[in-house]
mmCIF file of C-alpha atoms in Angstrom:
data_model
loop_
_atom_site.group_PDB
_atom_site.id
_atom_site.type_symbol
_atom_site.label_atom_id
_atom_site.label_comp_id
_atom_site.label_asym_id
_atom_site.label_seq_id
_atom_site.Cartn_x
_atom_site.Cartn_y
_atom_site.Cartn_z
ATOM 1 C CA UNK A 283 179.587 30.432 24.131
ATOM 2 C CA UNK A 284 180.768 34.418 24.435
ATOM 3 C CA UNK A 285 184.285 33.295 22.945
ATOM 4 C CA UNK A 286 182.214 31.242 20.237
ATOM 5 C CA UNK A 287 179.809 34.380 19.457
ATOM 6 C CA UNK A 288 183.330 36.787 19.519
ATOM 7 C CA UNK A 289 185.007 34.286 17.394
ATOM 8 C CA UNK A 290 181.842 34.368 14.641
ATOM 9 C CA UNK A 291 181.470 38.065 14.642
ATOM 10 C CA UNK A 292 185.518 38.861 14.170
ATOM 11 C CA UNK A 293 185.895 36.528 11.133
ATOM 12 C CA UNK A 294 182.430 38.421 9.336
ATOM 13 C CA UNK A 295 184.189 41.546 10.358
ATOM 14 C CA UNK A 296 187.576 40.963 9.327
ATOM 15 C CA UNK A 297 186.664 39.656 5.888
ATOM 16 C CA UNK A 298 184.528 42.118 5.349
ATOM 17 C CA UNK A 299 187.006 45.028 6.014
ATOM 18 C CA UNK A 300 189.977 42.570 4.161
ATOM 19 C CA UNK A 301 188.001 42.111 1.250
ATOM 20 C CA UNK A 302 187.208 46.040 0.356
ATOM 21 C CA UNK A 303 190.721 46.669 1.222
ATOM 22 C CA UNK A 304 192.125 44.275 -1.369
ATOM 23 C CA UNK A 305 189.513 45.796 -4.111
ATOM 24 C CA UNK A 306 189.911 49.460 -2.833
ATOM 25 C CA UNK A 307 193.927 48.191 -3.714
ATOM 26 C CA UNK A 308 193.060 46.650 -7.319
ATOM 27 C CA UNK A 309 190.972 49.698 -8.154
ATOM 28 C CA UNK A 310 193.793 52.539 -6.931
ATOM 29 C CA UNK A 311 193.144 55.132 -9.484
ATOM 30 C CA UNK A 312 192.659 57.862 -6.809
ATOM 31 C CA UNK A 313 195.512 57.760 -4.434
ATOM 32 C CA UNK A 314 195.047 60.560 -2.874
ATOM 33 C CA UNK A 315 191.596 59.625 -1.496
ATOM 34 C CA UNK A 316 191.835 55.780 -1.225
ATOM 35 C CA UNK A 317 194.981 56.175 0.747
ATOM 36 C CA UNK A 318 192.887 57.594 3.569
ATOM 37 C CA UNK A 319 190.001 55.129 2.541
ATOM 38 C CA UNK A 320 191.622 52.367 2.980
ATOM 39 C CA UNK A 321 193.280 53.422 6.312
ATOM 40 C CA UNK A 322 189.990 54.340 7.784
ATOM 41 C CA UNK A 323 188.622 50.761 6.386
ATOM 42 C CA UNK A 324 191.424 49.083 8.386
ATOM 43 C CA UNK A 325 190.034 50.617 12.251
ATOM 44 C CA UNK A 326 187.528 47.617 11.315
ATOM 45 C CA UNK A 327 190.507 44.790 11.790
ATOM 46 C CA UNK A 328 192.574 46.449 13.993
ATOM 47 C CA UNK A 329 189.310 47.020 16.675
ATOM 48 C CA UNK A 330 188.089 43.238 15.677
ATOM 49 C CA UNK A 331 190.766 41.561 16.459
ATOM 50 C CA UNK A 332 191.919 43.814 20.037
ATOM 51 C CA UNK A 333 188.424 43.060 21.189
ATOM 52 C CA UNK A 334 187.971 39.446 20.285
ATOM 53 C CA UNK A 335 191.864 38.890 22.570
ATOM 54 C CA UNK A 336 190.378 40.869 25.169
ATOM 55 C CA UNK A 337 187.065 38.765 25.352
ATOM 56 C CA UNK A 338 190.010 35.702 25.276
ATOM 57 C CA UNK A 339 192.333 38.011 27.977
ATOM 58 C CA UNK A 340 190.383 40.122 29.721
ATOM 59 C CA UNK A 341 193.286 40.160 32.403
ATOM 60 C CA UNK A 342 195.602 41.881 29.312
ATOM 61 C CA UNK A 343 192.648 44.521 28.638
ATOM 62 C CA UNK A 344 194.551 47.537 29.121
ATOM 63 C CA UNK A 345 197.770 46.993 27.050
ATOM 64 C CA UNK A 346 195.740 45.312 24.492
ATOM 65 C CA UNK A 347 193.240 48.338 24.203
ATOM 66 C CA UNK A 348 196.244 50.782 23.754
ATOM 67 C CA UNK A 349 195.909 50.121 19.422
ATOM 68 C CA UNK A 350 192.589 50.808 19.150
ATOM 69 C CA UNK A 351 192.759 53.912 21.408
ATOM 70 C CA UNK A 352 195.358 55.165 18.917
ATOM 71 C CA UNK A 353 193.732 54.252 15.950
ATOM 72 C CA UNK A 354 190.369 55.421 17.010
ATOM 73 C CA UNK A 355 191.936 59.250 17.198
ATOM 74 C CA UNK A 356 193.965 58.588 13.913
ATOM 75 C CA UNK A 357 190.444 58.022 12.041
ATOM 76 C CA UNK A 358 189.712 61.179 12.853
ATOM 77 C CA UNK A 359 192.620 62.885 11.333
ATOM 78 C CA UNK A 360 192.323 60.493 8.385
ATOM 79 C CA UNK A 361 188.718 61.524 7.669
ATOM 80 C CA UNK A 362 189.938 65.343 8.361
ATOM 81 C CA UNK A 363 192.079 64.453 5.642
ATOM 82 C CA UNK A 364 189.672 62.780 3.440
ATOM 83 C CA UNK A 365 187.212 65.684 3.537
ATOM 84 C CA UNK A 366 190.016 67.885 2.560
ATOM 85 C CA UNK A 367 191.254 65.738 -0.497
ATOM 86 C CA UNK A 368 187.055 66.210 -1.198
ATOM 87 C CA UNK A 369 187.350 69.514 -1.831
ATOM 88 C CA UNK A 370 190.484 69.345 -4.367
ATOM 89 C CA UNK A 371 193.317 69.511 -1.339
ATOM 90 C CA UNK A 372 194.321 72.433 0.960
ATOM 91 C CA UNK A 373 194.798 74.997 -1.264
ATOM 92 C CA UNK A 374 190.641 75.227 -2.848
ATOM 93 C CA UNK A 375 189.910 74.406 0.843
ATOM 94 C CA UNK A 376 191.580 77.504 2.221
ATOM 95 C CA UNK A 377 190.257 79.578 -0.771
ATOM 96 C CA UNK A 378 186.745 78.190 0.297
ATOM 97 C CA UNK A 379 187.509 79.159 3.914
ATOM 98 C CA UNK A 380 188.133 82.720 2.832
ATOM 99 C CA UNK A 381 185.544 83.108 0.533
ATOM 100 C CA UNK A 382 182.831 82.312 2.789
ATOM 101 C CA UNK A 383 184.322 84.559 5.586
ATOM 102 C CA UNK A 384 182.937 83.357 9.100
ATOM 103 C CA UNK A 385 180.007 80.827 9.904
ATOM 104 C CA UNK A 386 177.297 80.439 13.077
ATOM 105 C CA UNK A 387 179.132 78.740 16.024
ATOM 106 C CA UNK A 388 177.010 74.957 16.563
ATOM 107 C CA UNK A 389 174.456 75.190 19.115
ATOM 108 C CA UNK A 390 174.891 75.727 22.508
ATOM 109 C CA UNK A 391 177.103 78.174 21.386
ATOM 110 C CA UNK A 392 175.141 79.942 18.683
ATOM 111 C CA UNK A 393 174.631 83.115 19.961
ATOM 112 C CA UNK A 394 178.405 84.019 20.494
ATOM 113 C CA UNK A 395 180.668 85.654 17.783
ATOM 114 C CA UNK A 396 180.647 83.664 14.677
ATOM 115 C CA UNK A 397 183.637 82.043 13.659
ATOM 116 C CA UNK A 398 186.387 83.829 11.057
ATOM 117 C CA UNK A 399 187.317 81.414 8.404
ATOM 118 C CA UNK A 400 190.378 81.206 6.663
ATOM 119 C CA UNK A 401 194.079 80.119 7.245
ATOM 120 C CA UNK A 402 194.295 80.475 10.710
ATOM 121 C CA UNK A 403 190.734 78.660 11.148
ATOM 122 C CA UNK A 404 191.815 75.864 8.648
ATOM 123 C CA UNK A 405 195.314 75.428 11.116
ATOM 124 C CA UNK A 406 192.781 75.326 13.852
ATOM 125 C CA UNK A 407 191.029 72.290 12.920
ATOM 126 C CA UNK A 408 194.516 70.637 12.095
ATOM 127 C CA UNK A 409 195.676 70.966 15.142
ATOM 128 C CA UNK A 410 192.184 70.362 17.254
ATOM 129 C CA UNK A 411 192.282 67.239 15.705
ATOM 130 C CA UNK A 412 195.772 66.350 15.574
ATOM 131 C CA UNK A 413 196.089 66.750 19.492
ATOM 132 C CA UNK A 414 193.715 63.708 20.150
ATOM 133 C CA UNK A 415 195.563 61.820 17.736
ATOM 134 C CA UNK A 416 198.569 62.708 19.812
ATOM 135 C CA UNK A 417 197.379 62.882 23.238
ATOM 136 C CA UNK A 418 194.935 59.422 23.610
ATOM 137 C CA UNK A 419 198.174 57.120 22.655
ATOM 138 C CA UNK A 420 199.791 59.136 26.012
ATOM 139 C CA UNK A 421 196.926 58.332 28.184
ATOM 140 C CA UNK A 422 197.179 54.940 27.087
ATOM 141 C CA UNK A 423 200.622 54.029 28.210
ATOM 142 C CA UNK A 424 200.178 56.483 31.329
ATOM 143 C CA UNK A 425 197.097 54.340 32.168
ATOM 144 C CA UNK A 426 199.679 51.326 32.020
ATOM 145 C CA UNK A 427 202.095 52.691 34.170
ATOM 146 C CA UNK A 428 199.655 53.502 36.700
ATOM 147 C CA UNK A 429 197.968 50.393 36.447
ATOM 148 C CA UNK A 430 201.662 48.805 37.322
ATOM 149 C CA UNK A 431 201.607 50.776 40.075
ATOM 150 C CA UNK A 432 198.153 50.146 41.482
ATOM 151 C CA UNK A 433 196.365 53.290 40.541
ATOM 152 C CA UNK A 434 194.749 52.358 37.631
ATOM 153 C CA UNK A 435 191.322 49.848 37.128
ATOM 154 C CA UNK A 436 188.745 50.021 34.828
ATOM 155 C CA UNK A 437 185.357 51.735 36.631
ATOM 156 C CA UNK A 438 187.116 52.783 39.098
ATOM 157 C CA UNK A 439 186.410 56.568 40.021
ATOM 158 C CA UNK A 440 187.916 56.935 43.162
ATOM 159 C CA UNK A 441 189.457 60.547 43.481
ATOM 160 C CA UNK A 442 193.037 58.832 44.511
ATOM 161 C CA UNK A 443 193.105 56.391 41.234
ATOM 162 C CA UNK A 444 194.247 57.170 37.699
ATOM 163 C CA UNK A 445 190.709 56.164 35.954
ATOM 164 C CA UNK A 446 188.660 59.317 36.442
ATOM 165 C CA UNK A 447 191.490 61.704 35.549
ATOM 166 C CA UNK A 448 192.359 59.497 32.518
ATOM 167 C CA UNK A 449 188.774 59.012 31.469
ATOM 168 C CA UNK A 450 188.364 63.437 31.751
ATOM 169 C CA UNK A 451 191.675 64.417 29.918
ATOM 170 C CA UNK A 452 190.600 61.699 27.177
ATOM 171 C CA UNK A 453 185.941 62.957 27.210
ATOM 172 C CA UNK A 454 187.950 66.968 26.429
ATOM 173 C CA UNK A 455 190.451 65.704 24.094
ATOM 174 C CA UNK A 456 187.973 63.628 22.304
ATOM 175 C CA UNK A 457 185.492 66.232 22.165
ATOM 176 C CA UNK A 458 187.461 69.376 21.357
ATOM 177 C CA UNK A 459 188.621 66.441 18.261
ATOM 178 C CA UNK A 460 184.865 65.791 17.465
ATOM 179 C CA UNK A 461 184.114 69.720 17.127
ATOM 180 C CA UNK A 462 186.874 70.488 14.621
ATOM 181 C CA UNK A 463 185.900 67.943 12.750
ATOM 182 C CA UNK A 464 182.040 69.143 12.776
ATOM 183 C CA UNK A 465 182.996 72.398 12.303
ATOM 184 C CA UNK A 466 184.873 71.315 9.236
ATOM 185 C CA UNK A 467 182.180 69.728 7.874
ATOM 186 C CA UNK A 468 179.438 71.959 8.102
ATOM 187 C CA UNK A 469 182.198 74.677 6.235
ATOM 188 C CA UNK A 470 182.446 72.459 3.390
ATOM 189 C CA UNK A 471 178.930 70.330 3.230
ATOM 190 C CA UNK A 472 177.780 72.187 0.430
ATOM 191 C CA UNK A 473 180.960 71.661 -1.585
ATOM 192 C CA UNK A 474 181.120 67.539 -1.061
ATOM 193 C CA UNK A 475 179.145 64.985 -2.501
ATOM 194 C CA UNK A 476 176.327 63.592 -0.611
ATOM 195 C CA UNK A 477 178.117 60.433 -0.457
ATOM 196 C CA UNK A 478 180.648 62.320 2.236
ATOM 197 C CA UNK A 479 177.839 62.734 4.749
ATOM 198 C CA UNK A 480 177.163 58.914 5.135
ATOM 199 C CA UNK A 481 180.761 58.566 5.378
ATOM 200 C CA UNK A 482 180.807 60.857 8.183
ATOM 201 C CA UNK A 483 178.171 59.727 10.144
ATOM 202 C CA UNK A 484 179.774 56.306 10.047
ATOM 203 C CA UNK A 485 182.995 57.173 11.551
ATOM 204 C CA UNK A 486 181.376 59.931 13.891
ATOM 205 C CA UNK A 487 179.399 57.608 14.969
ATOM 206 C CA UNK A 488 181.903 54.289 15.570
ATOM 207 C CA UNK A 489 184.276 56.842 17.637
ATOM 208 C CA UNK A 490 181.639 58.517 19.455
ATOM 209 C CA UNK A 491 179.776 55.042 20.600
ATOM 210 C CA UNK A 492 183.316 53.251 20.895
ATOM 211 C CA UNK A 493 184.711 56.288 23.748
ATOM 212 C CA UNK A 494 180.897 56.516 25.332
ATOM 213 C CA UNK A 495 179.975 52.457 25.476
ATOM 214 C CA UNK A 496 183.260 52.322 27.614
ATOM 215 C CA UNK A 497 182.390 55.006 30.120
ATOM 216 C CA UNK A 498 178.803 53.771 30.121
ATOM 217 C CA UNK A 499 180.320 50.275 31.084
ATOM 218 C CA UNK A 500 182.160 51.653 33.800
ATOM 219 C CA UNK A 501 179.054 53.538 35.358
ATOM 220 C CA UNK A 502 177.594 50.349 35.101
ATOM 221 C CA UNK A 503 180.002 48.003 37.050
ATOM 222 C CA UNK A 504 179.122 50.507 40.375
ATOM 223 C CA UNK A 505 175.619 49.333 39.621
ATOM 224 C CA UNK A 506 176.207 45.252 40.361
ATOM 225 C CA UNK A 507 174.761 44.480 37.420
ATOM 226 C CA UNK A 508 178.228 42.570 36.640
ATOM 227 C CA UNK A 509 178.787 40.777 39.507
ATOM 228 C CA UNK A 510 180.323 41.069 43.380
ATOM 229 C CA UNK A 511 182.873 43.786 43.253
ATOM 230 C CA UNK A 512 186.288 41.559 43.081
ATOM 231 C CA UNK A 513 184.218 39.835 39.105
ATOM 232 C CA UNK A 514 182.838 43.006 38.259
ATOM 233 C CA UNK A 515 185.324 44.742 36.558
ATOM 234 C CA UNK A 516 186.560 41.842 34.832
ATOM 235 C CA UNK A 517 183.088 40.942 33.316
ATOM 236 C CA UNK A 518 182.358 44.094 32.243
ATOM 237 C CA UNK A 519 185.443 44.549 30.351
ATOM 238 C CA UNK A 520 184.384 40.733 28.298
ATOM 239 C CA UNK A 521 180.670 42.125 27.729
ATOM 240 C CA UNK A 522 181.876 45.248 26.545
ATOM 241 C CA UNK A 523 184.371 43.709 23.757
ATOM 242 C CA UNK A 524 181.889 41.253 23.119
ATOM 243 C CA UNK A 525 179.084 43.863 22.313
ATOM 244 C CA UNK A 526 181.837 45.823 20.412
ATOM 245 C CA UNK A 527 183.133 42.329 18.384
ATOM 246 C CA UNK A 528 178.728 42.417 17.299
ATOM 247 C CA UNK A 529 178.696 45.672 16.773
ATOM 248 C CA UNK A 530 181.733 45.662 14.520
ATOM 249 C CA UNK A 531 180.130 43.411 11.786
ATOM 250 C CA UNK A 532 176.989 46.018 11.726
ATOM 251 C CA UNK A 533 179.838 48.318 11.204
ATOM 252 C CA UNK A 534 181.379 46.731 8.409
ATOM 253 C CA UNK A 535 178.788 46.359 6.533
ATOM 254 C CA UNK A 536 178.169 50.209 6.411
ATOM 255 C CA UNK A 537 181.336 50.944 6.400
ATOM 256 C CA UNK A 538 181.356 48.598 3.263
ATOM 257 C CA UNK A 539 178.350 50.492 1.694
ATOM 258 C CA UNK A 540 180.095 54.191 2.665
ATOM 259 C CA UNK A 541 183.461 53.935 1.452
ATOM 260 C CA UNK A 542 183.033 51.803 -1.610
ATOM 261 C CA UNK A 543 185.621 51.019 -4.133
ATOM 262 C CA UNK A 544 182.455 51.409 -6.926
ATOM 263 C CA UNK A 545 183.052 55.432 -7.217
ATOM 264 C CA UNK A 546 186.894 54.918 -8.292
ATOM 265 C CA UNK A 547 186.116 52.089 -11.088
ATOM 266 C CA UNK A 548 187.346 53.222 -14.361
ATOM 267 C CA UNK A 549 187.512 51.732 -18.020
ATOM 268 C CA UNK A 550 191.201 52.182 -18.421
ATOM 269 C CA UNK A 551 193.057 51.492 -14.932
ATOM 270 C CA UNK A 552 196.480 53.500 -14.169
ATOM 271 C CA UNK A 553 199.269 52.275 -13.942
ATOM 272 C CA UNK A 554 200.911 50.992 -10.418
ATOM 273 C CA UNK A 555 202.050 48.627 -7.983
ATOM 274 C CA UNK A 556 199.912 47.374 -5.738
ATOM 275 C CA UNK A 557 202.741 46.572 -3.178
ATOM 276 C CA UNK A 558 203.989 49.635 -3.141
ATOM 277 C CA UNK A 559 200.007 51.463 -3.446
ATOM 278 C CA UNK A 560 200.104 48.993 0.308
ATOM 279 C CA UNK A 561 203.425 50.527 1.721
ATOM 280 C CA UNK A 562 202.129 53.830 0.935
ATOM 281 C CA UNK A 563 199.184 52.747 2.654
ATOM 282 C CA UNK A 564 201.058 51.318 6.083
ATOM 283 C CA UNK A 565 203.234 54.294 6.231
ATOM 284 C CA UNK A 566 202.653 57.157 8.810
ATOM 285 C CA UNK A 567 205.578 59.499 7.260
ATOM 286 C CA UNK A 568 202.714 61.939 5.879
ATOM 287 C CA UNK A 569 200.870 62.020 9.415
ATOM 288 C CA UNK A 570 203.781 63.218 11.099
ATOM 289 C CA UNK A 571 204.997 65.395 8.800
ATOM 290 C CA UNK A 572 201.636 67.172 8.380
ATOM 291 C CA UNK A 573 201.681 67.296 12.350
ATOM 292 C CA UNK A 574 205.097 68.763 12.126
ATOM 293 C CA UNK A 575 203.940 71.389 9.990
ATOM 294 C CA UNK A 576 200.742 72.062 11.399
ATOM 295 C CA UNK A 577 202.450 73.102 14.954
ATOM 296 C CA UNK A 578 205.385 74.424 14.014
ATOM 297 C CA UNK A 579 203.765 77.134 11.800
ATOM 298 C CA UNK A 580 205.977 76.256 8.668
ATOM 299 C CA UNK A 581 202.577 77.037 6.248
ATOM 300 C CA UNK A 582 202.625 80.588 7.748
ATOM 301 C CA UNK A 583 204.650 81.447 4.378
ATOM 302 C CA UNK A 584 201.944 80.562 2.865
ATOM 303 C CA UNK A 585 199.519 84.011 1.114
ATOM 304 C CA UNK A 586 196.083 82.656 -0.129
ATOM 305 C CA UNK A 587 195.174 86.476 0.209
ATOM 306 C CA UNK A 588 193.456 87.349 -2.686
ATOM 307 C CA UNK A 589 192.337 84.724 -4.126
ATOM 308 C CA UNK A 590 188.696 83.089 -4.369
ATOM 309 C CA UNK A 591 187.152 80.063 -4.521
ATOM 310 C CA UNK A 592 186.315 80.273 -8.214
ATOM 311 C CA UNK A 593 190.070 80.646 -8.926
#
C-alpha cells in the first residue's frame, strides 16, 4: 500500500515537473532566466524519484539522500541567481545596492547597525549562499563514511555519534544560506515583479520544510511513535519519504503555477537548439566558475563607484 501510494504520487510529480520542463525548453526566448527556471523545476524529479527508492530501500537511505541534499542547497544559489537575472544581471543589481545605501537588519536583529549595501554586501550574499551549496554535499559523504564506520544513524543524538554534529553544521549552514537569500530579497522586492515573491515562497518554503520535516522525524523516533527501537529508525525514514513523495505533487503543482513558461511566450520565437538550450541546462561550468570568482576576489577589479541605479 505505502509503495503503491509512493509509486502514484512520483509519476503525478514527475510529469508534472517533465512536462513544464519540455515547454519551458520549446519556449527558450529568455535564456538567461529559464536556464535557472528550469534547473530549479528539475529539484521536483530529482527529490521524487530519491524518495520514492528510499520508501523501496530504506536500508540505502543515506547514500540515496546524498542528491537531494546537494540539490536542495543548489536551488538556493539558482534562485540567488534568478533574482539577480530579475533585476537586469549583476551590474543594475550592484548599482541598486549602492544606491539604496544600507537597509534595517530582519528582526531579532533589528535594533543593531543596519546593513551597508553595495559590492562587498552583494559578494556577501554570494558567498553565504554558495557555502551551503558547497558544504551540505560534504556532510553528506562524511555522514557515509561515518555511517561505514558505525557512528552514523538517522535520530540518533548521542554525543559520541556523527548525527547531532552533522545535523548542527548542516541547521547553521542552512540558515546562514536562508538569510542571504532573505536579505537579498527584501533589497530588491521593490524592483521585481510580484510574480518573484510567489516564486520565492515556493522554494523557501520546499527547502525550509524538506531540512526541518527530517529533524522533526528524528525527534520523533525517541518518542516510540515508530516502533521498538531496533524498527524505529527504519520506519521513520519510509514515512518521512512517503510524506515527502505526497507532498511533492502539492509542490508541483505550485511550482507549475510559479515558474510558468506563459511569461516567456512570444509571437516570433528565436532562434535555437533545443539540445543544446538542454546541455546548457545540465551543465554546472557557470556554478563553479561564479564560485571561483566569488571567493577568490577576482570581481574586486571591478569600480561601480559612481554610478546609480538610473544609469
Amino acid at each position: 500500500m505505502i509503495e503503491h501510494l509512493a509509486m502514484i504520487c512520483t509519476t503525478l510529480s514527475l510529469m508534472t515537473s517533465m512536462i513544464q520542463i519540455s515547454l519551458h525548453f520549446l519556449n527558450y526566448n529568455n535564456p538567461k532566466l529559464q536556464l535557472h527556471i528550469c534547473r530549479i523545476v528539475g529539484m521536483v524529479p530529482v527529490f521524487a524519484v530519491q524518495s520514492y527508492l528510499i520508501v523501496l530501500y530504506p536500508e540505502k537511505s543515506l547514500a540515496l539522500s546524498a542528491l537531494k541534499d546537494g540539490y536542495e542547497a543548489y536551488v538556493l544559489y539558482l534562485f540567488t541567481q534568478l533574482i539577480i537575472e530579475y533585476t537586469g544581471g549583476e551590474y543594475h543589481l550592484i548599482c541598486l545596492l549602492i544606491t539604496r545605501k544600507s537597509i534595517k537588519r530582519p528582526w531579532p536583529m533589528d535594533t543593531m547597525k543596519p546593513i551597508q549595501l553595495g559590492e562587498q554586501f552583494y559578494r556577501n550574499v554570494k558567498q553565504g549562499v554558495l557555502q551551503f551549496v558547497f558544504l551540505r554535499p560534504i556532510i553528506s559523504v562524511l555522514a557515509l563514511i561515518l555511517a561505514g564506520w558505525n557512528l552514523y544513524e538517522e535520530g540518533d543524538f548521542s554525543y559520541n555519534k556523527g548525527y547531532l554534529y552533522c545535523s548542527f553544521i548542516s541547521n547553521i549552514s542552512v540558515s546562514i544560506s536562508l538569510y542571504y537569500l532573505v536579505l537579498l530579497y527584501t533589497v530588491t522586492k521593490d524592483s521585481l515583479d510580484k510574480s518573484v515573491f510567489y516564486k520565492f515562497i515556493c522554494v523557501k518554503s520546499l527547502v525550509f520544510f524538506s531540512f526541518w520535516q527530517s529533524c522533526a522525524f528524528a525527534l520523533l523516533i525517541k518518542t516510540g511513535i515508530f516502533g521498538e527501537e531496533n524498527e524505529a529508525a527504519r520506519n521513520s525514514i519510509i514515512y518521512q519519504n512517503l510524506l515527502l513523495c505526497v507532498e511533492l505533487v502539492i509542490v508541483a503543482y505550485y511550482i507549475w503555477k510559479s515558474f510558468s513558461f506563459k511569461e516567456f511566450l512570444q509571437k516570433e520565437k528565436r532562434e535555437y537548439s533545443v539540445i543544446k538550450s538542454v546541455g546548457e541546462v545540465l551543465n554546472v561550468k557557470d556554478i563553479l566558475d561564479d564560485a571561483r570568482d566569488t571567493f577568490s576576489g577576482v570581481d574586486d577589479e571591478l569600480n561601480y563607484s559612481g554610478y546609480t541605479w538610473e544609469d
